[in-house]
Coordinates of C-alpha atoms in Angstrom, one line a residue:
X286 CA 39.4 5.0 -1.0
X287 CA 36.4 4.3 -3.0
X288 CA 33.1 3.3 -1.2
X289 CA 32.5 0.0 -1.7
X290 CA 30.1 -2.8 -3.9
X291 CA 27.8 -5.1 -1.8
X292 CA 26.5 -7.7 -2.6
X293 CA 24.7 -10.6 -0.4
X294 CA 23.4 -14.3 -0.2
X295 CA 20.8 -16.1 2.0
X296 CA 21.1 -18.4 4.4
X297 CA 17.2 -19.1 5.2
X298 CA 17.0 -22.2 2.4
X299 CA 17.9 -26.1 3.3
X300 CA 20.8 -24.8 0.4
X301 CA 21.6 -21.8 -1.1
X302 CA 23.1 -21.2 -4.2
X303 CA 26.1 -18.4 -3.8
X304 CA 27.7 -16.0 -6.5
X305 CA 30.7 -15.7 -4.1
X306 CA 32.9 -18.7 -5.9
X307 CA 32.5 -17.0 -9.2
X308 CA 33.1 -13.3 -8.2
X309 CA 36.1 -14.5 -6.1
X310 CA 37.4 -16.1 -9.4
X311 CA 36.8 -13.0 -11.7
X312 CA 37.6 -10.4 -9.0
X313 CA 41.4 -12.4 -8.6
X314 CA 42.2 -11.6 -11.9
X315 CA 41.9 -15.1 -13.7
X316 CA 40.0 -13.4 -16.4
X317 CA 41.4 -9.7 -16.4
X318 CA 38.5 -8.1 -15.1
X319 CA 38.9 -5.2 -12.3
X320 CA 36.6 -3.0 -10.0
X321 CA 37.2 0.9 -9.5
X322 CA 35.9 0.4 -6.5
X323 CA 36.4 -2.2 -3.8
X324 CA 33.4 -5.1 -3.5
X325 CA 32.7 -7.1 -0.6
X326 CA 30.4 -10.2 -0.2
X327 CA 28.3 -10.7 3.0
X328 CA 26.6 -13.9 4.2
X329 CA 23.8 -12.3 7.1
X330 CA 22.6 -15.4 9.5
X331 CA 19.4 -15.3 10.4
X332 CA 17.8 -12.7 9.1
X333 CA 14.3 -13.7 9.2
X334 CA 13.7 -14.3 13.0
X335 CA 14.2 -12.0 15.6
X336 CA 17.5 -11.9 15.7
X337 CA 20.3 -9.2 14.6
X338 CA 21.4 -10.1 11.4
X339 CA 21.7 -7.1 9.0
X340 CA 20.0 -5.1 11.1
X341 CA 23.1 -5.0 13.2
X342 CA 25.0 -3.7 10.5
X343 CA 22.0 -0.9 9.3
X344 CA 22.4 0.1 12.9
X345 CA 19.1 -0.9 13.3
X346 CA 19.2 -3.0 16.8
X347 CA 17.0 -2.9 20.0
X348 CA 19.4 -1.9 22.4
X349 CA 17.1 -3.2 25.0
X350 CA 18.7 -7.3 25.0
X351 CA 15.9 -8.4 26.7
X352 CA 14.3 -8.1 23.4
X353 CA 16.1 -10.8 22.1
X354 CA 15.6 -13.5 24.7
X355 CA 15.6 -16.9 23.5
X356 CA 12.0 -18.9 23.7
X357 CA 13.7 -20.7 26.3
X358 CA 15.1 -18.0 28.2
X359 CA 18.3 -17.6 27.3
X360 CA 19.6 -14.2 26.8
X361 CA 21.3 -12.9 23.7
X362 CA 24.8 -12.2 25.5
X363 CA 25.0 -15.7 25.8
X364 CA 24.2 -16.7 22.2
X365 CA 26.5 -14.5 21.2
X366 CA 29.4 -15.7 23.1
X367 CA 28.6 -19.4 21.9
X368 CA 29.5 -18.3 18.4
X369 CA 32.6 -16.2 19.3
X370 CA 30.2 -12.7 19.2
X371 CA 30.2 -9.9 22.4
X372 CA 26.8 -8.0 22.4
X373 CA 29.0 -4.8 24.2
X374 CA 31.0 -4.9 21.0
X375 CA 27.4 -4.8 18.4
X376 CA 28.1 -1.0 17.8
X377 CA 31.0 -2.6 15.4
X378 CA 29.4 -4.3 13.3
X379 CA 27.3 -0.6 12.4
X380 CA 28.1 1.1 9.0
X381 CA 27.1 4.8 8.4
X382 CA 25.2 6.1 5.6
X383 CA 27.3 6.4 2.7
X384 CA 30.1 4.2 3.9
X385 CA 28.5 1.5 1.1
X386 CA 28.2 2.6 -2.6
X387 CA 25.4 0.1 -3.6
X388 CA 24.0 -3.1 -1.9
X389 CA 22.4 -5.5 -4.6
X390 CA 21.1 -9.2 -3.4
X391 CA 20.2 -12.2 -5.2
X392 CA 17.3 -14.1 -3.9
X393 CA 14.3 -16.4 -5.7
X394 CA 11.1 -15.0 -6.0
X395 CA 9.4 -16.7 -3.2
X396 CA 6.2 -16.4 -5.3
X397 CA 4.4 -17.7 -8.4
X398 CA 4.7 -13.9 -10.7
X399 CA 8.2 -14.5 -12.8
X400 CA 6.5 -18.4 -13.4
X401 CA 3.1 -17.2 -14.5
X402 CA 4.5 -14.4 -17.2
X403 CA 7.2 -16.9 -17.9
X404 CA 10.2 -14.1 -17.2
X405 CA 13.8 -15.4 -16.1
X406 CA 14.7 -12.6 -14.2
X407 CA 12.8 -9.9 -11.8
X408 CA 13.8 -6.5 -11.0
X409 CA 12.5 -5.7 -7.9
X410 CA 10.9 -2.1 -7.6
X411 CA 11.6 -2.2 -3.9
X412 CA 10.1 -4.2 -0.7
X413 CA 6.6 -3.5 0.0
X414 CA 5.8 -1.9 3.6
X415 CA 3.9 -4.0 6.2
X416 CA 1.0 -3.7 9.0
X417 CA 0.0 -5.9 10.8
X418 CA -3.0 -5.9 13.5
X419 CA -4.2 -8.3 15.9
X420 CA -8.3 -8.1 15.8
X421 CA -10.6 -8.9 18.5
X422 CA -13.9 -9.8 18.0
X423 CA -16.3 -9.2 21.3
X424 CA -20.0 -10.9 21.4
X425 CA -22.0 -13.3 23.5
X426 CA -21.2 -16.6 24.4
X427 CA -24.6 -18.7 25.1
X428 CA -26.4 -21.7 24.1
X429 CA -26.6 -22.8 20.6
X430 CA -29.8 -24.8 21.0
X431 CA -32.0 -22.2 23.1
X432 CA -31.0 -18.7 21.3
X433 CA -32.5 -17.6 18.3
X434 CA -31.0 -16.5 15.9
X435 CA -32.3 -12.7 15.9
X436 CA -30.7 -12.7 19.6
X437 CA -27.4 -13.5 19.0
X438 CA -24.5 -11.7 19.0
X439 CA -21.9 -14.3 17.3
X440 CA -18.7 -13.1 17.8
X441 CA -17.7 -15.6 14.5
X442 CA -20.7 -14.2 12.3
X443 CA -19.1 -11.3 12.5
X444 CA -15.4 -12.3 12.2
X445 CA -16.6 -14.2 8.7
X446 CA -17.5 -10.1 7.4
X447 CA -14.4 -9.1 9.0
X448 CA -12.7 -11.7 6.8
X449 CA -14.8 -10.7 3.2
X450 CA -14.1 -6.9 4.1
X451 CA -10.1 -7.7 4.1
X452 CA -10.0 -9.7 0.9
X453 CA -12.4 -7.4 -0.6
X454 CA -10.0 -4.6 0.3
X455 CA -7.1 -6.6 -0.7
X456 CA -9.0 -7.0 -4.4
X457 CA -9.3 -3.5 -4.8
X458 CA -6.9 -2.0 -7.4
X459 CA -3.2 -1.8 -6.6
X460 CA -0.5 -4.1 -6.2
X461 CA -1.7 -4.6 -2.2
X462 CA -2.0 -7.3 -0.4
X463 CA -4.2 -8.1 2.4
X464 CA -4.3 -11.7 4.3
X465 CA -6.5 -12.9 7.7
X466 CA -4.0 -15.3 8.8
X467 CA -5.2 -17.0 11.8
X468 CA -8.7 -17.5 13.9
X469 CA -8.9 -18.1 17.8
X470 CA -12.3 -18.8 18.6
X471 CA -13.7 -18.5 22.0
X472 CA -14.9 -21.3 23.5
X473 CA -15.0 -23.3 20.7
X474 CA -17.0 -25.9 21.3
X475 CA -20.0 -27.3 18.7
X476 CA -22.9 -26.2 21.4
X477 CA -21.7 -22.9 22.3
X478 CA -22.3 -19.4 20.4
X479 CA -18.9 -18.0 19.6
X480 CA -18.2 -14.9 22.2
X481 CA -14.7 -14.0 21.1
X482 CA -12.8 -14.2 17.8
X483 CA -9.1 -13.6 17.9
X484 CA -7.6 -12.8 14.6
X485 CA -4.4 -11.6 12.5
X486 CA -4.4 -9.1 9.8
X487 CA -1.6 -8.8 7.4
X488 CA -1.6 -5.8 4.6
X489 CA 1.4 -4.9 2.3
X490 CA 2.1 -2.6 -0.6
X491 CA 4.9 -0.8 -1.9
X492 CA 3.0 2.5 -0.8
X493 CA 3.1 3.1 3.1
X494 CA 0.4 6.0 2.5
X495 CA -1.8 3.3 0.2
X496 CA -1.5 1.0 3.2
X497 CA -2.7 3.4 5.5
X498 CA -5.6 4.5 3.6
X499 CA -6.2 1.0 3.6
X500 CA -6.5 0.2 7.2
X501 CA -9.2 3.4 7.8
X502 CA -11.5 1.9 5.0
X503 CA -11.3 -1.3 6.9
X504 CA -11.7 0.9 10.1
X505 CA -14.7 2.2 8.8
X506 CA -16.0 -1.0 7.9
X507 CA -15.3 -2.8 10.9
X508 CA -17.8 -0.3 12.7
X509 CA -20.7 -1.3 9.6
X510 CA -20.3 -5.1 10.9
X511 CA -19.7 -3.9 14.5
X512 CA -23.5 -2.1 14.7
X513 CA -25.0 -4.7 12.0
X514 CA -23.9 -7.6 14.7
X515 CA -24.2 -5.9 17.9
X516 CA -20.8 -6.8 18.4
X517 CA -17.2 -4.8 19.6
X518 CA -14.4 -5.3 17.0
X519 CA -11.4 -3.8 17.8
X520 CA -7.9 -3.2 16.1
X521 CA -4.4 -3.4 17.7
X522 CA -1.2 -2.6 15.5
X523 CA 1.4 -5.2 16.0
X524 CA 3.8 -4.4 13.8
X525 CA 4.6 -1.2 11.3
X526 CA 7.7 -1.8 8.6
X527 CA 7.8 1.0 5.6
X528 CA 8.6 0.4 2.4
X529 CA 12.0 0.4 0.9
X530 CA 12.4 1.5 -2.6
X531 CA 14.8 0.0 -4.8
X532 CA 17.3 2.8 -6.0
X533 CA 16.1 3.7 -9.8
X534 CA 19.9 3.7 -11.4
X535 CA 20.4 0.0 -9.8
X536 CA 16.7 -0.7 -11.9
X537 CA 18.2 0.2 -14.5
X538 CA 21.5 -1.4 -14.5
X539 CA 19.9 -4.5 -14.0
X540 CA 17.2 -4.2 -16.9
X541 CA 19.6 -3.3 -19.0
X542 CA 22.0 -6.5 -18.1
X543 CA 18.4 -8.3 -18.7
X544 CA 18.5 -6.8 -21.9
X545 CA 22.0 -7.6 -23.2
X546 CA 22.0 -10.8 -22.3
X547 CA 18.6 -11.3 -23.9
X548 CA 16.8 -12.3 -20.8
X549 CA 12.9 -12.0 -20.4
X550 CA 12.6 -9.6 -17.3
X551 CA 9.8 -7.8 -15.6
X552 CA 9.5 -5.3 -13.0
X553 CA 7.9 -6.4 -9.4
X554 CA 7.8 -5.5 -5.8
X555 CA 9.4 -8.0 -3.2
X556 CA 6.1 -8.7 -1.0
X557 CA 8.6 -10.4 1.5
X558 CA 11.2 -9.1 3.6
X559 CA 15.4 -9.6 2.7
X560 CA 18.4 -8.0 4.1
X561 CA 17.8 -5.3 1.5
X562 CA 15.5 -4.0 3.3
X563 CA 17.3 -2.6 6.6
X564 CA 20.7 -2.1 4.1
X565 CA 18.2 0.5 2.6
X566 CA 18.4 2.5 5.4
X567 CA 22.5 3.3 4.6
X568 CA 23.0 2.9 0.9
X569 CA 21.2 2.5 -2.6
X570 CA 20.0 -1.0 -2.8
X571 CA 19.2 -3.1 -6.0
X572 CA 17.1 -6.9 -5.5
X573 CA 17.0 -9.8 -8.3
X574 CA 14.9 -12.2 -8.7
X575 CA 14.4 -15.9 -10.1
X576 CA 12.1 -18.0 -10.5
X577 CA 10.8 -20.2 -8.1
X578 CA 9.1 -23.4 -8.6
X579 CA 5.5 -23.7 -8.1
X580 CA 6.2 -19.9 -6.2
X581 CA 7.0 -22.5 -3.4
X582 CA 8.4 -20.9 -0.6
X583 CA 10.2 -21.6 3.0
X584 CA 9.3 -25.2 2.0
X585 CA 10.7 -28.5 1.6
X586 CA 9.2 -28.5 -2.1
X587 CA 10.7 -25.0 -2.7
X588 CA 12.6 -25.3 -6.0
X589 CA 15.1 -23.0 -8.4
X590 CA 16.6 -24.8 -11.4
X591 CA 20.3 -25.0 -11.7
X592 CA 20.1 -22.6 -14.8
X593 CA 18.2 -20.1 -13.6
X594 CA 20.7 -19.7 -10.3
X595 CA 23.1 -19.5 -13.0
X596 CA 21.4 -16.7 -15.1
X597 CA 20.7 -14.7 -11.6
X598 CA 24.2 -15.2 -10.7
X599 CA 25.2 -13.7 -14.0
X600 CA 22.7 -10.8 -14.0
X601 CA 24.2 -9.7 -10.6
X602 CA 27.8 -10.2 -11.8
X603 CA 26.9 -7.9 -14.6
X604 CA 25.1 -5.8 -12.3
X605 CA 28.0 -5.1 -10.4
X606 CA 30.0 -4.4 -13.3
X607 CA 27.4 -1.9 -14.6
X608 CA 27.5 -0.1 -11.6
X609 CA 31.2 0.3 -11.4
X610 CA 31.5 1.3 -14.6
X611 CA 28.8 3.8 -14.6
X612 CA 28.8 5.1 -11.0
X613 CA 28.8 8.8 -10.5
X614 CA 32.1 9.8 -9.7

């Protein structure tokens, strides 16, 4: 038996628009089209959160289940049994490396690129790696009325550089990102010197190297606005995710659907995470993209017009054909 075709939808949006009713059409022989290989189509829940999701089938689980406890405390052997599932029996749902020929999902953009350059259809390069830090900020709480300024050791002042020194790192060239997210400020209150800043940082890129070399030039500037505010910054790593590449022959199969079918098309990274991204780790996978409204996302305004689910659905139709067609045997 051949391995098989994979392809995916999302079930994060109010509504999602599936390719499933058409492929199951084609695929039953209503208009005489066939596969060489076997295809199957795979609806992951929840695969944003901190739940399983495709992660359980990328093998890619905690086996630890306390990690999975509910904000409310209840455990995920519990969840699982409510929706017919058995946490003992996870292992099962695991496919090994190779058992998939190709995984290739259909998603909008989730950003405002395809828009801007007005292109109907993105071919995703691969899904950008991801650090994230939790910075702390250590001065001197004291009174804002009776300090001067030269003896102050504003835990905020310092926190603004902090701030500057990751969007000026985030503007250098590259396709990176870099984001300060959110502010705790300790005590916070209008007569008070800041003492403590709590504070996210979020970098991306398609380059897990780039993004390292990223973080020690911060590093290094973190110390210049330590000593220049006689403050103590430090950097905790939250979280570490490396990039997944898109496999170059799906690229290609889908730029040159794009191109047959006339269909304005550019090359970009996914700077958010899919399913894609843990398949990655046991087959070639293959993203496309449409537009998105606005590059509204994970809101109620978030928008995709009818036609452009309709070209996406047709450029991974093709796609799928392409790749059966062409796969190395």
């Amino acid at each position: 038996t051949r391995c098989p075709l994979a392809v995916a939808t999302d079930t994060v949006a109010y509504w999602f628009v599936s390719p499933v009713w058409k492929l199951a059409r084609v695929f039953a022989g209503s208009q005489q089209i066939y596969l060489t290989r076997p295809y199957e189509v795979i609806v992951f829940a929840d695969e944003e959160s901190s739940m399983i999701g495709s992660k359980g089938m990328a093998g890619r689980t905690v086996n630890d289940s306390a990690y999975y406890q509910r904000p409310d405390g209840t455990d995920i052997q519990t969840c699982l049994r409510r929706v017919g599932g058995d946490w003992d029996r996870l292992y099962q749902a695991r496919r090994a490396p190779g058992e998939i020929a190709a995984f290739v999902e259909l998603h909008v953009e989730q950003g405002p690129i395809l828009e801007s350059m007005h292109c109907q259809i993105g071919v995703v390069e691969g899904i950008v790696g991801q650090r994230r830090y939790a910075i702390a900020v250590e001065g001197s709480a004291n009174h804002a009325g009776t300090t001067p300024m030269y003896l102050r050791r504003d835990a905020l002042v310092a926190a603004a550089e902090v701030v500057l020194a990751v969007n000026q790192i985030g503007n250098t060239p590259g396709q990176q990102v870099a984001t300060v997210g959110q502010l705790q400020v300790t005590p916070n209150a209008a007569n008070v010197i800041p003492g403590q800043v709590e504070m996210s940082l979020d970098i991306r890129d398609l380059s897990g190297r780039h993004i390292d070399s990223l973080v020690e030039q911060l590093r290094h500037q973190l110390e210049e606005i330590a000593v220049k505010t006689d403050t103590r910054i430090r950097l905790h790593q939250r979280l570490h995710t490396e990039p997944a590449l898109a496999a170059p022959h799906i690229q290609q199969a889908i730029a040159q659907v794009c191109e047959a079918q006339q269909l304005r098309y550019t090359h970009l990274p996914s700077r958010a995470s899919h399913d894609a991204q843990e398949l990655a780790n046991i087959t070639a996978m293959g993203m496309i993209f449409v537009p998105s409204a606005g590059g509204l996302s994970h809101a109620e305004q978030e928008y995709t017009s009818p036609e452009d689910c309709v070209r996406g659905a047709n450029v991974l139709l093709q796609t799928l054909l392409q790749l059966d067609r062409h796969w190395p045997h």
